Structures are given as structure tokens and as C-alpha cells.
Coordinates of C-alpha atoms and ligand atoms in Angstrom, one line a residue:
X854 CA 93.1 -28.5 -38.8
X855 CA 91.3 -28.6 -42.1
X856 CA 89.0 -26.1 -43.7
X857 CA 86.2 -27.3 -45.9
X858 CA 84.6 -24.7 -48.1
X859 CA 81.9 -24.5 -50.6
X860 CA 79.1 -26.2 -48.7
X861 CA 75.8 -24.4 -48.7
X862 CA 74.5 -25.3 -45.3
X863 CA 76.0 -26.8 -42.1
X864 CA 73.4 -28.4 -39.9
X865 CA 74.2 -28.8 -36.2
X866 CA 72.3 -31.6 -34.5
X867 CA 70.8 -34.8 -36.0
X868 CA 67.6 -35.0 -34.0
X869 CA 64.4 -35.3 -36.0
X870 CA 64.5 -31.6 -37.0
X871 CA 68.2 -31.6 -38.2
X872 CA 67.6 -34.8 -40.2
X873 CA 64.4 -33.4 -41.8
X874 CA 66.2 -30.1 -42.7
X875 CA 69.1 -32.0 -44.2
X876 CA 66.7 -34.1 -46.3
X877 CA 64.8 -31.0 -47.5
X878 CA 67.9 -29.1 -48.5
X879 CA 69.5 -32.1 -50.2
X880 CA 66.3 -32.7 -52.2
X881 CA 66.4 -29.1 -53.3
X882 CA 69.9 -29.6 -54.7
X883 CA 72.1 -28.1 -51.9
X884 CA 75.3 -29.3 -50.4
X885 CA 74.8 -30.0 -46.7
X886 CA 76.7 -31.5 -43.9
X887 CA 75.1 -32.6 -40.7
X888 CA 77.1 -33.1 -37.5
X889 CA 76.0 -34.7 -34.3
X890 CA 77.8 -35.0 -31.0
X891 CA 76.1 -38.3 -30.0
X892 CA 77.7 -41.5 -31.3
X893 CA 74.6 -42.7 -33.1
X894 CA 70.8 -42.2 -33.3
X895 CA 68.6 -41.5 -30.3
X896 CA 68.0 -44.5 -28.1
X897 CA 65.5 -43.2 -25.6
X898 CA 61.9 -42.3 -26.4
X899 CA 60.7 -38.8 -25.9
X900 CA 58.2 -37.7 -28.5
X901 CA 55.5 -40.2 -29.5
X902 CA 52.9 -38.0 -31.3
X903 CA 53.7 -37.5 -34.9
X904 CA 50.9 -35.4 -36.3
X905 CA 49.4 -35.4 -39.7
X906 CA 51.2 -32.3 -40.9
X907 CA 54.6 -33.7 -40.1
X908 CA 53.9 -36.9 -42.0
X909 CA 52.7 -34.6 -44.9
X910 CA 56.1 -32.8 -44.9
X911 CA 58.0 -36.1 -44.9
X912 CA 55.7 -37.4 -47.7
X913 CA 56.6 -34.3 -49.8
X914 CA 60.3 -35.0 -49.3
X915 CA 59.8 -38.5 -50.5
X916 CA 60.3 -40.4 -47.2
X917 CA 58.7 -43.8 -47.2
X918 CA 55.8 -42.6 -45.0
X919 CA 53.9 -45.9 -45.3
X920 CA 56.9 -47.7 -43.8
X921 CA 57.2 -45.2 -41.0
X922 CA 53.5 -45.4 -40.2
X923 CA 53.6 -49.2 -40.2
X924 CA 56.0 -48.9 -37.2
X925 CA 53.6 -46.7 -35.3
X926 CA 51.2 -48.0 -32.6
X927 CA 47.9 -49.4 -33.8
X928 CA 45.4 -46.5 -33.5
X929 CA 43.0 -48.8 -31.8
X930 CA 45.5 -49.7 -29.1
X931 CA 46.8 -46.1 -28.8
X932 CA 43.4 -44.5 -29.1
X933 CA 42.6 -43.6 -25.5
X934 CA 44.0 -41.7 -22.5
X935 CA 43.0 -42.9 -19.0
X936 CA 43.1 -41.6 -15.5
X937 CA 43.7 -44.6 -13.1
X938 CA 44.5 -45.0 -9.5
X939 CA 47.3 -47.3 -10.5
X940 CA 47.8 -49.2 -13.8
X941 CA 45.4 -52.1 -13.5
X942 CA 43.5 -50.4 -10.7
X943 CA 40.3 -48.4 -10.9
X944 CA 39.7 -46.4 -14.1
X945 CA 38.5 -43.0 -13.0
X946 CA 37.9 -41.6 -16.5
X947 CA 39.0 -41.8 -20.1
X948 CA 39.1 -39.7 -23.2
X949 CA 39.7 -40.4 -26.9
X950 CA 43.3 -39.7 -27.9
X951 CA 43.5 -37.4 -31.0
X952 CA 41.9 -38.2 -34.3
X953 CA 43.6 -41.2 -35.8
X954 CA 40.7 -42.9 -37.7
X955 CA 40.2 -43.5 -41.4
X956 CA 37.5 -40.7 -41.4
X957 CA 40.5 -38.3 -41.2
X958 CA 41.6 -39.3 -44.7
X959 CA 39.1 -36.8 -45.9
X960 CA 41.3 -34.0 -44.4
X961 CA 44.8 -35.4 -44.7
X962 CA 46.5 -38.3 -46.5
X963 CA 48.4 -39.2 -43.3
X964 CA 46.5 -39.0 -40.1
X965 CA 48.3 -38.7 -36.7
X966 CA 50.1 -41.7 -35.3
X967 CA 51.9 -42.6 -32.1
X968 CA 55.5 -43.4 -33.2
X969 CA 58.2 -43.3 -30.5
X970 CA 61.1 -41.0 -31.3
X971 CA 63.7 -43.8 -30.8
X972 CA 62.0 -45.9 -33.4
X973 CA 61.4 -43.0 -35.7
X974 CA 64.9 -41.5 -35.7
X975 CA 66.9 -44.5 -37.0
X976 CA 64.5 -44.8 -39.9
X977 CA 65.0 -41.1 -40.7
X978 CA 68.7 -41.7 -40.5
X979 CA 68.4 -44.5 -43.0
X980 CA 66.3 -42.4 -45.3
X981 CA 69.0 -39.6 -45.2
X982 CA 71.7 -42.1 -45.8
X983 CA 69.8 -43.5 -48.9
X984 CA 69.9 -40.0 -50.3
X985 CA 73.7 -40.1 -50.0
X986 CA 74.1 -38.0 -46.8
X987 CA 75.8 -39.6 -43.8
X988 CA 75.4 -38.0 -40.4
X989 CA 78.8 -37.1 -38.9
X990 CA 78.5 -38.6 -35.4
X991 CA 80.8 -37.9 -32.5
X992 CA 81.3 -34.4 -33.9
X993 CA 80.7 -31.4 -31.6
X994 CA 80.0 -27.9 -32.8
X995 CA 82.2 -25.5 -30.8
X996 CA 82.1 -21.9 -32.2
X997 CA 81.7 -19.8 -35.3
X998 CA 82.9 -16.6 -37.0
X999 CA 80.4 -14.9 -39.4
X1000 CA 81.9 -13.5 -42.6
X1001 CA 80.2 -11.5 -45.3
X1002 CA 79.5 -14.5 -47.6
X1003 CA 80.0 -17.4 -45.2
X1004 CA 80.0 -18.6 -41.6
X1005 CA 83.0 -20.6 -40.5
X1006 CA 82.3 -23.1 -37.7
X1007 CA 84.9 -24.8 -35.5
X1008 CA 83.9 -28.4 -34.8
X1009 CA 85.7 -31.2 -32.9
X1010 CA 85.6 -34.8 -34.1
X1011 CA 87.2 -37.3 -31.7
X1012 CA 89.5 -34.5 -30.4
X1013 CA 90.4 -33.3 -33.9
X1014 CA 89.3 -29.8 -34.7
X1015 CA 88.0 -28.9 -38.1
X1016 CA 86.8 -25.6 -39.6
X1017 CA 83.7 -25.9 -41.8
X1018 CA 82.9 -23.0 -44.1
X1019 CA 79.2 -22.8 -45.2
X1020 CA 76.9 -20.1 -46.6
X1021 CA 74.5 -20.7 -43.7
X1022 CA 74.6 -22.4 -40.3
X1023 CA 71.4 -24.0 -38.9
X1024 CA 71.2 -24.6 -35.1
X1025 CA 69.1 -27.7 -34.9
X1026 CA 70.9 -28.5 -31.7
X1027 CA 68.0 -28.8 -29.3
X1028 CA 66.9 -27.1 -26.1
X1029 CA 70.4 -26.2 -24.8
X1030 CA 71.6 -25.0 -28.3
X1031 CA 75.2 -23.9 -28.3
X1032 CA 74.6 -22.2 -31.7
X1033 CA 71.9 -20.1 -30.0
X1034 CA 74.1 -19.1 -27.2
X1035 CA 77.0 -18.2 -29.5
X1036 CA 74.5 -16.1 -31.5
X1037 CA 73.6 -14.1 -28.4
X1038 CA 70.0 -15.1 -28.7
X1039 CA 68.0 -15.4 -25.5
X1040 CA 65.0 -17.6 -24.5
X1041 CA 61.9 -15.9 -23.2
X1042 CA 59.5 -17.7 -20.8
X1043 CA 59.5 -19.9 -17.7
X1044 CA 62.5 -22.3 -17.6
X1045 CA 61.5 -24.6 -14.8
X1046 CA 57.8 -25.5 -14.6
X1047 CA 58.2 -29.1 -13.2
X1048 CA 60.9 -31.7 -13.0
X1049 CA 60.6 -35.4 -13.7
X1050 CA 62.6 -38.6 -13.5
X1051 CA 62.1 -40.4 -16.8
X1052 CA 62.3 -44.2 -16.5
X1053 CA 62.4 -46.1 -19.8
X1054 CA 61.6 -49.8 -19.2
X1055 CA 60.2 -52.9 -20.8
X1056 CA 57.5 -55.0 -19.1
X1057 CA 54.6 -57.0 -20.4
X1058 CA 51.8 -55.1 -18.8
X1059 CA 49.1 -56.4 -21.1
X1060 CA 47.2 -58.0 -18.2
X1061 CA 46.9 -54.5 -16.7
X1062 CA 45.8 -52.7 -19.8
X1063 CA 43.6 -55.3 -21.4
X1064 CA 40.4 -53.6 -20.1
X1065 CA 41.6 -50.1 -20.9
X1066 CA 44.1 -50.0 -23.8
X1067 CA 45.6 -46.6 -24.3
X1068 CA 48.7 -44.5 -24.9
X1069 CA 48.8 -42.3 -21.7
X1070 CA 47.8 -43.2 -18.2
X1071 CA 47.7 -40.5 -15.4
X1072 CA 48.4 -42.3 -12.2
X1073 CA 46.2 -40.5 -9.7
X1074 CA 47.5 -42.3 -6.5
X1075 CA 50.9 -40.8 -7.4
X1076 CA 50.1 -37.1 -7.2
X1077 CA 50.2 -34.5 -10.0
X1078 CA 52.3 -35.5 -13.0
X1079 CA 52.9 -39.2 -12.6
X1080 CA 52.3 -40.6 -16.1
X1081 CA 52.9 -43.8 -17.9
X1082 CA 53.4 -43.5 -21.7
X1083 CA 53.0 -46.6 -23.8
X1084 CA 55.6 -46.7 -26.5
X1085 CA 54.7 -49.8 -28.4
X1086 CA 52.4 -52.7 -27.8
X1087 CA 52.3 -53.4 -24.1
X1088 CA 56.0 -53.9 -23.7
X1089 CA 57.9 -50.6 -23.9
X1090 CA 57.1 -47.8 -21.5
X1091 CA 58.2 -44.6 -20.0
X1092 CA 57.2 -43.6 -16.5
X1093 CA 57.5 -39.8 -15.9
X1094 CA 57.8 -39.5 -12.1
X1095 CA 57.4 -35.9 -10.7
X1096 CA 60.4 -34.9 -8.6
X1097 CA 61.7 -31.7 -7.0
X1098 CA 64.1 -29.4 -8.9
X1099 CA 67.2 -30.7 -7.1
X1100 CA 66.6 -34.3 -8.0
X1101 CA 69.7 -36.2 -9.1
X1102 CA 69.4 -39.5 -11.1
X1103 CA 71.7 -41.6 -8.9
X1104 CA 69.4 -44.3 -7.6
X1105 CA 70.1 -47.9 -8.3
X1106 CA 68.1 -49.9 -10.9
X1107 CA 66.3 -51.6 -8.0
X1108 CA 65.1 -48.2 -6.7
X1109 CA 63.7 -47.3 -10.2
X1110 CA 62.1 -50.7 -10.5
X1111 CA 60.4 -50.1 -7.1
X1112 CA 59.2 -46.8 -8.3
X1113 CA 57.7 -48.3 -11.4
X1114 CA 56.1 -51.1 -9.3
X1115 CA 54.5 -48.5 -7.0
X1116 CA 52.3 -47.3 -9.9
X1117 CA 51.2 -50.8 -10.9
X1118 CA 48.7 -53.0 -9.0
X1119 CA 50.5 -55.8 -7.3
X1120 CA 51.0 -58.5 -10.0
X1121 CA 54.0 -60.6 -10.8
X1122 CA 55.7 -58.9 -13.8
X1123 CA 59.3 -58.8 -15.0
X1124 CA 60.5 -55.2 -15.3
X1125 CA 63.7 -54.3 -17.2
X1126 CA 65.0 -50.8 -16.7
X1127 CA 66.6 -49.6 -19.9
X1128 CA 67.5 -46.0 -19.2
X1129 CA 66.8 -43.3 -16.6
X1130 CA 67.3 -39.5 -16.9
X1131 CA 65.9 -36.3 -15.4
X1132 CA 64.1 -33.7 -17.4
X1133 CA 62.7 -30.2 -16.7
X1134 CA 59.5 -28.9 -18.3
X1135 CA 59.8 -25.4 -19.7
X1136 CA 57.9 -23.1 -22.0
X1137 CA 60.4 -20.9 -23.8
X1138 CA 60.8 -19.3 -27.1
X1139 CA 63.9 -17.7 -28.6
X1140 CA 63.7 -13.9 -28.8
X1141 CA 65.1 -14.0 -32.3
X1142 CA 65.3 -16.9 -34.9
X1143 CA 68.0 -15.4 -37.0
X1144 CA 71.4 -13.8 -36.5
X1145 CA 73.0 -13.0 -39.8
X1146 CA 73.8 -16.3 -41.5
X1147 CA 72.6 -18.3 -38.6
X1148 CA 69.1 -19.7 -38.0
X1149 CA 67.5 -21.6 -35.2
X1150 CA 65.2 -24.5 -36.0
X1151 CA 63.2 -26.8 -33.7
X1152 CA 63.9 -27.1 -30.0
X1153 CA 66.8 -24.7 -30.4
X1154 CA 64.2 -22.0 -31.1
X1155 CA 61.3 -23.2 -28.8
X1156 CA 60.8 -25.6 -25.9
X1157 CA 57.2 -26.5 -25.1
X1158 CA 55.7 -28.6 -22.3
X1159 CA 55.1 -32.0 -23.8
X1160 CA 51.3 -31.7 -22.9
X1161 CA 50.3 -31.4 -26.5
X1162 CA 53.0 -33.2 -28.4
X1163 CA 53.9 -30.2 -30.4
X1164 CA 57.8 -30.0 -30.0
X1165 CA 59.1 -32.3 -32.7
X1166 CA 56.2 -31.5 -34.9
X1167 CA 56.7 -27.8 -34.8
X1168 CA 60.4 -28.2 -35.4
X1169 CA 59.8 -30.2 -38.6
X1170 CA 57.4 -27.6 -39.8
X1171 CA 60.0 -24.8 -39.0
X1172 CA 62.4 -26.7 -41.3
X1173 CA 59.7 -26.9 -44.0
X1174 CA 59.2 -23.1 -43.8
X1175 CA 62.9 -22.2 -43.9
X1176 CA 64.3 -24.7 -46.4
X1177 CA 62.6 -23.4 -49.6
X1178 CA 63.6 -19.8 -48.6
X1179 CA 67.2 -20.8 -48.2
X1180 CA 67.0 -22.5 -51.5
X1181 CA 65.6 -19.4 -53.2
X1182 CA 68.2 -17.1 -51.7
X1183 CA 71.2 -19.5 -52.3
X1184 CA 70.1 -19.9 -55.9
X1185 CA 69.8 -16.1 -56.2
X1186 CA 66.1 -16.3 -57.2
X1187 CA 65.1 -14.2 -54.2
X1188 CA 66.8 -11.4 -52.1
X1189 CA 68.1 -12.1 -48.7
X1190 CA 65.1 -10.4 -47.2
X1191 CA 63.0 -13.5 -47.9
X1192 CA 64.9 -15.2 -45.1
X1193 CA 63.6 -12.4 -42.8
X1194 CA 60.1 -13.9 -43.2
X1195 CA 61.1 -17.1 -41.4
X1196 CA 60.8 -15.6 -37.9
X1197 CA 57.6 -13.6 -38.2
X1198 CA 55.9 -16.6 -39.8
X1199 CA 57.1 -19.3 -37.5
X1200 CA 57.6 -17.6 -34.1
X1201 CA 53.9 -16.8 -33.7
X1202 CA 53.1 -20.4 -34.4
X1203 CA 55.5 -21.4 -31.6
X1204 CA 53.8 -18.9 -29.3
X1205 CA 50.4 -20.4 -30.0
X1206 CA 51.7 -24.0 -29.5
X1207 CA 53.5 -23.0 -26.3
X1208 CA 50.4 -21.3 -25.0
X1209 CA 48.1 -24.3 -25.8
X1210 CA 50.6 -26.8 -24.3
X1211 CA 51.0 -24.7 -21.2
X1212 CA 47.3 -24.4 -20.7
X1213 CA 47.0 -28.2 -21.1
X1214 CA 49.5 -28.7 -18.4
X1215 CA 47.9 -26.3 -16.0
X1216 CA 44.3 -27.5 -16.7
X1217 CA 45.4 -31.0 -15.6
X1218 CA 45.5 -29.6 -12.0
X1219 CA 41.7 -29.5 -12.0
X1220 CA 41.6 -33.3 -12.1
X1221 CA 44.0 -33.7 -9.1
X1222 CA 42.0 -31.1 -7.2
X1223 CA 38.8 -32.9 -7.9
X1224 CA 40.3 -36.2 -6.7
X1225 CA 40.5 -35.0 -3.2
X1226 CA 36.8 -34.3 -3.1
X1227 CA 33.9 -36.7 -2.4
X1228 CA 31.8 -35.4 -5.4
X1229 CA 32.4 -37.9 -8.2
X1230 CA 30.5 -35.6 -10.7
X1231 CA 33.3 -33.0 -10.1
X1232 CA 36.0 -35.5 -11.1
X1233 CA 34.0 -36.5 -14.2
X1234 CA 33.6 -32.9 -15.2
X1235 CA 37.3 -32.2 -14.6
X1236 CA 38.4 -35.1 -16.8
X1237 CA 35.9 -34.0 -19.4
X1238 CA 37.5 -30.5 -19.4
X1239 CA 40.8 -32.1 -20.6
X1240 CA 39.3 -32.8 -24.1
X1241 CA 41.2 -29.9 -25.8
X1242 CA 44.5 -31.4 -24.5
X1243 CA 43.9 -34.6 -26.4
X1244 CA 42.1 -33.3 -29.5
X1245 CA 44.3 -30.6 -31.1
X1246 CA 43.6 -31.2 -34.8
X1247 CA 42.8 -27.6 -35.4
X1248 CA 46.1 -26.4 -34.0
X1249 CA 48.1 -29.1 -35.8
X1250 CA 46.6 -28.4 -39.2
X1251 CA 45.0 -25.0 -39.2
X1252 CA 48.1 -22.8 -38.5
X1253 CA 48.3 -19.9 -40.8
X1254 CA 51.1 -17.5 -41.7
X1255 CA 50.4 -13.8 -41.6
X1256 CA 51.3 -13.0 -45.3
X1257 CA 50.4 -10.3 -47.8
X1258 CA 46.9 -10.9 -49.3
X1259 CA 45.2 -12.2 -46.2
X1260 CA 41.8 -10.7 -45.9
X1261 CA 40.7 -12.0 -42.5
X1262 CA 42.6 -11.7 -39.2
X1263 CA 44.0 -14.8 -37.7
X1264 CA 41.6 -16.1 -35.0
X1265 CA 42.9 -16.0 -31.4
X1266 CA 43.4 -19.4 -29.7
X1267 CA 40.2 -20.9 -28.3
X1268 CA 39.0 -24.5 -27.7
X1269 CA 37.3 -24.4 -31.0
X1270 CA 40.4 -23.2 -32.9
X1271 CA 42.5 -25.8 -31.2
X1272 CA 40.2 -28.7 -31.8
X1273 CA 38.6 -28.1 -35.2
X1274 CA 40.3 -27.6 -38.5
X1275 CA 38.3 -26.0 -41.3
X1276 CA 39.9 -26.2 -44.7
X1277 CA 40.6 -22.7 -45.9
X1278 CA 42.2 -21.0 -49.0
X1279 CA 43.0 -17.8 -47.1
X1280 CA 46.6 -16.9 -48.1
X1281 CA 49.0 -18.3 -45.4
X1282 CA 46.9 -21.5 -44.9
X1283 CA 48.1 -25.0 -45.8
X1284 CA 46.6 -26.1 -49.1
X1285 CA 43.6 -28.2 -48.2
X1286 CA 43.9 -31.9 -49.0
X1287 CA 41.6 -33.6 -51.5
X1288 CA 42.0 -36.9 -53.3
X1289 CA 42.8 -36.5 -57.0
X1290 CA 43.9 -38.8 -59.9
X1291 CA 47.0 -38.3 -61.9
X1292 CA 48.3 -40.8 -64.5
X1293 CA 45.7 -43.2 -63.1
X1294 CA 47.2 -43.0 -59.6
X1295 CA 45.3 -41.6 -56.6
X1296 CA 47.2 -38.6 -55.2
X1297 CA 46.6 -36.0 -52.6
X1298 CA 46.3 -32.4 -53.7
X1299 CA 49.4 -31.8 -51.6
X1300 CA 51.3 -34.1 -53.9
X1301 CA 50.9 -31.5 -56.7
X1302 CA 53.2 -29.0 -54.9
X1303 CA 56.8 -28.6 -56.1
X1304 CA 59.4 -28.7 -53.4
X1305 CA 61.4 -25.8 -54.9
X1306 CA 59.1 -23.5 -56.8
X1307 CA 55.7 -22.0 -56.3
X1308 CA 53.0 -24.1 -58.0
X1309 CA 50.0 -22.4 -59.7
X1310 CA 46.8 -24.5 -59.9
X1311 CA 44.0 -23.4 -62.2
X1312 CA 40.4 -24.3 -62.3
X1313 CA 39.0 -26.2 -65.3
X1314 CA 38.0 -23.2 -67.3
X1315 CA 41.0 -20.9 -66.7
X1316 CA 42.7 -19.7 -69.8
X1317 CA 45.6 -17.4 -68.8
X1318 CA 48.8 -17.8 -70.7
X1319 CA 51.0 -18.8 -67.8
X1320 CA 52.5 -22.1 -66.5
X1321 CA 50.0 -23.9 -64.3
X1322 CA 48.6 -27.2 -63.4
X1323 CA 45.0 -27.4 -64.5
X1324 CA 42.1 -29.3 -63.0
X1325 CA 40.8 -31.7 -65.7
X1326 CA 43.9 -31.3 -67.9
X1327 CA 46.8 -32.3 -65.6
X1328 CA 44.9 -34.3 -63.1
X1329 CA 41.3 -35.5 -62.5
X1330 CA 39.2 -34.2 -59.7
X1331 CA 36.5 -36.9 -59.3
X1332 CA 35.1 -35.5 -56.0
X1333 CA 35.2 -31.9 -57.1
X1334 CA 37.9 -30.8 -54.6
X1335 CA 38.3 -27.6 -56.5
X1336 CA 34.7 -26.5 -56.1
X1337 CA 33.6 -28.3 -52.9
X1338 CA 36.7 -28.1 -50.6
X1339 CA 38.4 -25.0 -52.0
X1340 CA 35.1 -23.3 -53.0
X1341 CA 36.7 -21.9 -56.1
X1342 CA 35.1 -21.0 -59.4
X1343 CA 36.2 -22.8 -62.6
X1344 CA 38.3 -19.8 -63.9
X1345 CA 40.2 -19.2 -60.6
X1346 CA 43.8 -19.8 -59.7
X1347 CA 45.7 -20.4 -56.5
X1348 CA 49.4 -20.1 -56.0
X1349 CA 51.0 -22.4 -53.5
X1350 CA 54.5 -22.0 -52.0
X1351 CA 56.9 -25.0 -51.8
X1352 CA 55.9 -25.5 -48.2
X1353 CA 52.4 -26.2 -49.4
X1354 CA 51.0 -22.9 -47.9
X1355 CA 48.8 -20.8 -50.2
X1356 CA 50.4 -17.5 -51.2
X1357 CA 47.6 -16.1 -53.3
X1358 CA 44.3 -16.8 -54.9
X1359 CA 42.9 -15.1 -57.9
X1360 CA 39.6 -15.2 -59.7
X1361 CA 39.8 -14.5 -63.4
Ligands
LIG339 C1 58.7 -36.6 -22.3 C2 58.6 -35.9 -23.7 C3 57.6 -36.2 -24.5 C4 57.6 -35.5 -25.7 N1 56.5 -35.8 -26.6 C5 56.5 -35.2 -27.8 C6 55.5 -35.6 -28.7 O1 54.7 -36.4 -28.4 N2 55.5 -34.9 -29.9 C7 56.4 -33.9 -30.2 O2 56.2 -33.3 -31.3 N3 57.3 -33.6 -29.3 C8 57.4 -34.2 -28.1 N4 58.4 -33.9 -27.3 C9 59.5 -33.0 -27.7 C10 60.5 -33.6 -28.7 O3 61.1 -34.6 -28.1 C11 61.4 -32.5 -29.1 O4 60.7 -31.3 -29.5 C12 62.3 -32.9 -30.3 O5 63.2 -33.9 -29.9 C13 63.1 -31.7 -30.8 O6 63.8 -32.1 -31.9 P1 65.1 -31.3 -32.3 O7 65.7 -32.1 -33.5 O8 64.8 -29.9 -32.5 O9 66.1 -31.4 -31.0 P2 66.7 -32.7 -30.4 O10 65.9 -33.9 -30.6 O11 67.1 -32.3 -29.0 O12 68.1 -32.9 -31.2 C14 69.1 -32.0 -31.1 C15 70.4 -32.8 -31.4 O13 71.5 -31.8 -31.4 C16 72.6 -32.5 -30.8 N5 73.6 -31.4 -30.3 C17 73.4 -30.6 -29.3 N6 74.4 -29.8 -29.2 C18 75.3 -30.1 -30.1 C19 76.6 -29.7 -30.5 N7 77.2 -28.6 -29.9 N8 77.3 -30.3 -31.5 C20 76.7 -31.3 -32.2 N9 75.4 -31.8 -31.9 C21 74.8 -31.2 -30.9 C22 72.0 -33.3 -29.7 O14 72.9 -34.4 -29.3 C23 70.7 -33.8 -30.3 O15 70.9 -35.1 -30.9 C24 58.5 -34.6 -26.1 C25 59.6 -34.3 -25.2 C26 59.7 -35.0 -24.0 C27 60.8 -34.8 -23.1

């Protein structure tokens, strides 16, 4: 057995959240190790919605976001969701799928894309590797002992135990987090809402989707929950088949192929089953996010229904919130109490995201109830009522932390709050995006924000004797972002935290 000391942070789990956390902490100058029990990156698709805010976080880290986005589905092809009898059968109704168009560039430099998790993760692994950090695969986290200044973890790599001593331990180890269990942290909320068989397959279904290209297809002949998810072009798919809670994945590939064929109209098509698994939908949040030197991040802290695509996205944003606080405390710039702000800031966001995702899942029942009735108007109305499920830009971008200096209460969830994002400079909000020019390059206002320190931005006529970036001096503001989007006077200042959320605003 060996003991390794003097690392700042041990990260357990190399899913999208663990990898993003490792990149953030490494960029901030910290020694990190990241261990993963799998032998390599994720091979099966789960998440596909990567929202604008998550791309913004990766952009700030320095990930090649243009490359990532080039691997995503074409917004035209993935721009709709449909309710069909079977794939290729009657289209009963359709809705736009999220806001992916260029008009969104006024609000974010990186609009939402559909990018399957099994395509995303290997790219993130490569990005991390190019920073000099290799994921330690086939390494399982087993247990820990917390000390005054460190936490010592026992891990097993190919049967060999190792003790790893780190200042902090981050459980990015997903829904069944061993780190969470070892910390005595419980999950709150329903743990079994619906079960599914997940069938990952390839098939050229273009002849069935030509008339109705899209990313999600609800298969109405199949009963509640049967859904086809397009994961790239028309060739890679997941079929989520509703099953009862005792379902065991022990069918033959032929059985799974028959199941897939049962949701397609009868056409000759080759189907190759790649992977099958079962999965249970839950809506749960950890009752605490911190236990001493241990923090939960991502699915370890919250598990949402996928109806909203918020899981991976929320996890990356947890990491963004926590990393700069760890940096400030490890570097002795801030007291340990700064780390206590992680839970009260992030847990309410998880609660809102869980609530919206759960409401989306339940609201879908309306469509299936309307299907059984002769009144076609009722079905149309029921499908129309699903708009909030597929248009969540407000929830994705408008989340705000309850921090000192806020002058207005945070609005409760409503369809309007979920759908519509209004740029705001209320402390706790994300800095609104605007296009600026620095050194003759077009940048986003978000690009001004330092990853490790608060950034003060001042209007063109501010004169205080402090360190700040000034409109007109340090960057040009051709579209008057300062005055029009932020609504600030020329002699005002805003202070923005490293996670790009506003911490204060001041007029002279
Ligand atoms: C059908 C479906 C669709 C979804 N769609 C979306 C979507 O569109 N958008 C979205 O944002 N989210 C979506 N999600 C959710 C998303 O997949 C998860 O939220 C995301 O994977 C969570 O990332 P994570 O890194 O926190 O956890 P994980 O991806 O679960 O990674 C945790 C890692 O920890 C490792 N690990 C666990 N225990 C140990 C241990 N003891 N030692 C070492 N390693 C360990 C695991 O092997 C795993 O690799 C979807 C989920 C499903 C099932």
C-alpha cells in the first residue's frame, strides 16, 4: 500500500462533472487526481442536451467549444420534437425543441446544442489530458477517513489498494455515490418514478424521419413513456421502453430488435443493437452537499427526471460554483466559511430544476389521456401544453443565487420564468452576455471574467482608484452593452465572481 500526500483535491468519478471539475481546479493552479472505476470513457449515450450555460463554463475554462459544437447535431435536424403513432407513422403533433438558432447569439455566445454524452465525454477526456491530467481508470474509491487538515481515501486499482491524502474530496461519482453514502448524506425525494429498458442501436431511419426531422419522438401507440431519442444524424438512436420495476435486462438481442421494430412502421431496415440497460427515473436531492472536507457535485448531489435535460448541465454548473471557492480557501484568500455557501447557492437551483423536470414528466400524461378520446382538439391542446418542457431557456440561464446585496426576491417557478430569460444585473445573476471588442477581437462580456479572482468592470466615466476593467479603455463596446443590456450609468461598477455571477453593483 502506498500513501500519496500533498494533493489539493481528489475527484471521484470521471463523468462530465468530474472531468469539468478537474479542468477547473487544474486551471486554477491546483494539484488534482481524478479516479474512475470504469476502464475508459462512457460508451452509451444518456444526456444529449448541452445548454448554453454549460458551453459558457467550458468556454471560460478554455475548452475548444467550437470543436465540441461541431460534433453536435445540426440544429435544423434536431430542432423539433414529435408525437407519432410509430416512427414513420402519423404525426399527431410537433413542437420546436429549445432555442438553438443564431438569434440566441444576442443572449449567449454558445446556444444550446444536442450533443450525445458518449461523443462529448471522450472529447472532454482529451481536453483534460492536453492539460496534463490523465484520468486514473479502473480505480475504485472505497472509503475515507477525515482528518483535521486532510481526508485520506482508500482506493483500489486492479486489486491493489492505495491511500490518497488530499485536502478535499469531491464525490462526482454519480447517482449511487459511494462518497455520499460514506459521508452519511441521505437523498430526499421519490426514488422510483418509472423504469425503462434503454436500447442503444444504430439504424438508418432517414426514410422514416424525412418528413419530420427531430430529436425526440414520443411513440403514442406504445403507451406512456416510449420514446426514441436521435443521437446523431439518422443513424444512432436510443429507444426508452417503459417497463415495470422488476424488469431485468436478460432478453436476447433479437428480442430487443423486435421491440425496436415494434415502434417503427413496417419497412426493411437493418438494426444493430449496441447496448441495453435498465434505468429508473427518480427525483432526488441530497439533504446536505458538504460533510467536512467532502463535497458532492453533480448526480451525486441530485438526480432529476431527464424530462428537461438538466442533470449534466446542473452538475457542470455545481462545479463552476464550487471550484473558485475551493481555490480561494486552499490559497488562504478566504476563510473556510466560503465553502459553506456552496450548498445554499446550488441546492435551491437543484430543487427548481427537479421541480420543473418532474412537472414536465407528469404533464406528458395529458397527451396520453387525450389520445384515448375522439376529440382531436383536446390532443392538439395537450401537445401544445408541453411547450414549457421543450423551451426552458429561462431556467437554464436565469438562475440566480441568493446572495448579499440582492434587492428583489427570487421569482417562484412559473411557465414564464422557465421559458424566458431576462438579462439582469441583480447580485447573484449570471453576468449578461454582450459582444465586445478587445485587441481587435470580438469577445463575449463573459470572456472578461477571471477564473480565479473577482473582476470589477467600470463604466466609461468611472474614476475610482481601484483595479478594474473599463469600458472604452480596456475593451470597446460598439453596441453599448453597458448602457443598453446592463442598464448602467457611465460611472457605475459591477463586480463579478469567477463563476461569472454578479456579486455587487455600485453607482458612483
Ligand atoms: C436517458 C437519459 C437522458 C438524459 N438526458 C440528459 C440531458 O439531455 N441533459 C442533461 O444535462 N442530463 C441528462 N441526463 C442526465 C445525465 O446523464 C447525468 O446527469 C450526468 O451523467 C451526470 O454526470 P456526473 O458526472 O455527475 O455523473 P456520472 O455521469 O454518473 O459519472 C459518475 C462517474 O463516477 C464513477 N464512479 C461511481 N462510483 C465510483 C467509485 N466508487 N469509484 C470510482 N468511480 C466511481 C462512475 O463510473 C461514473 O463514470 C440524462 C440521463 C438519462 C439516463
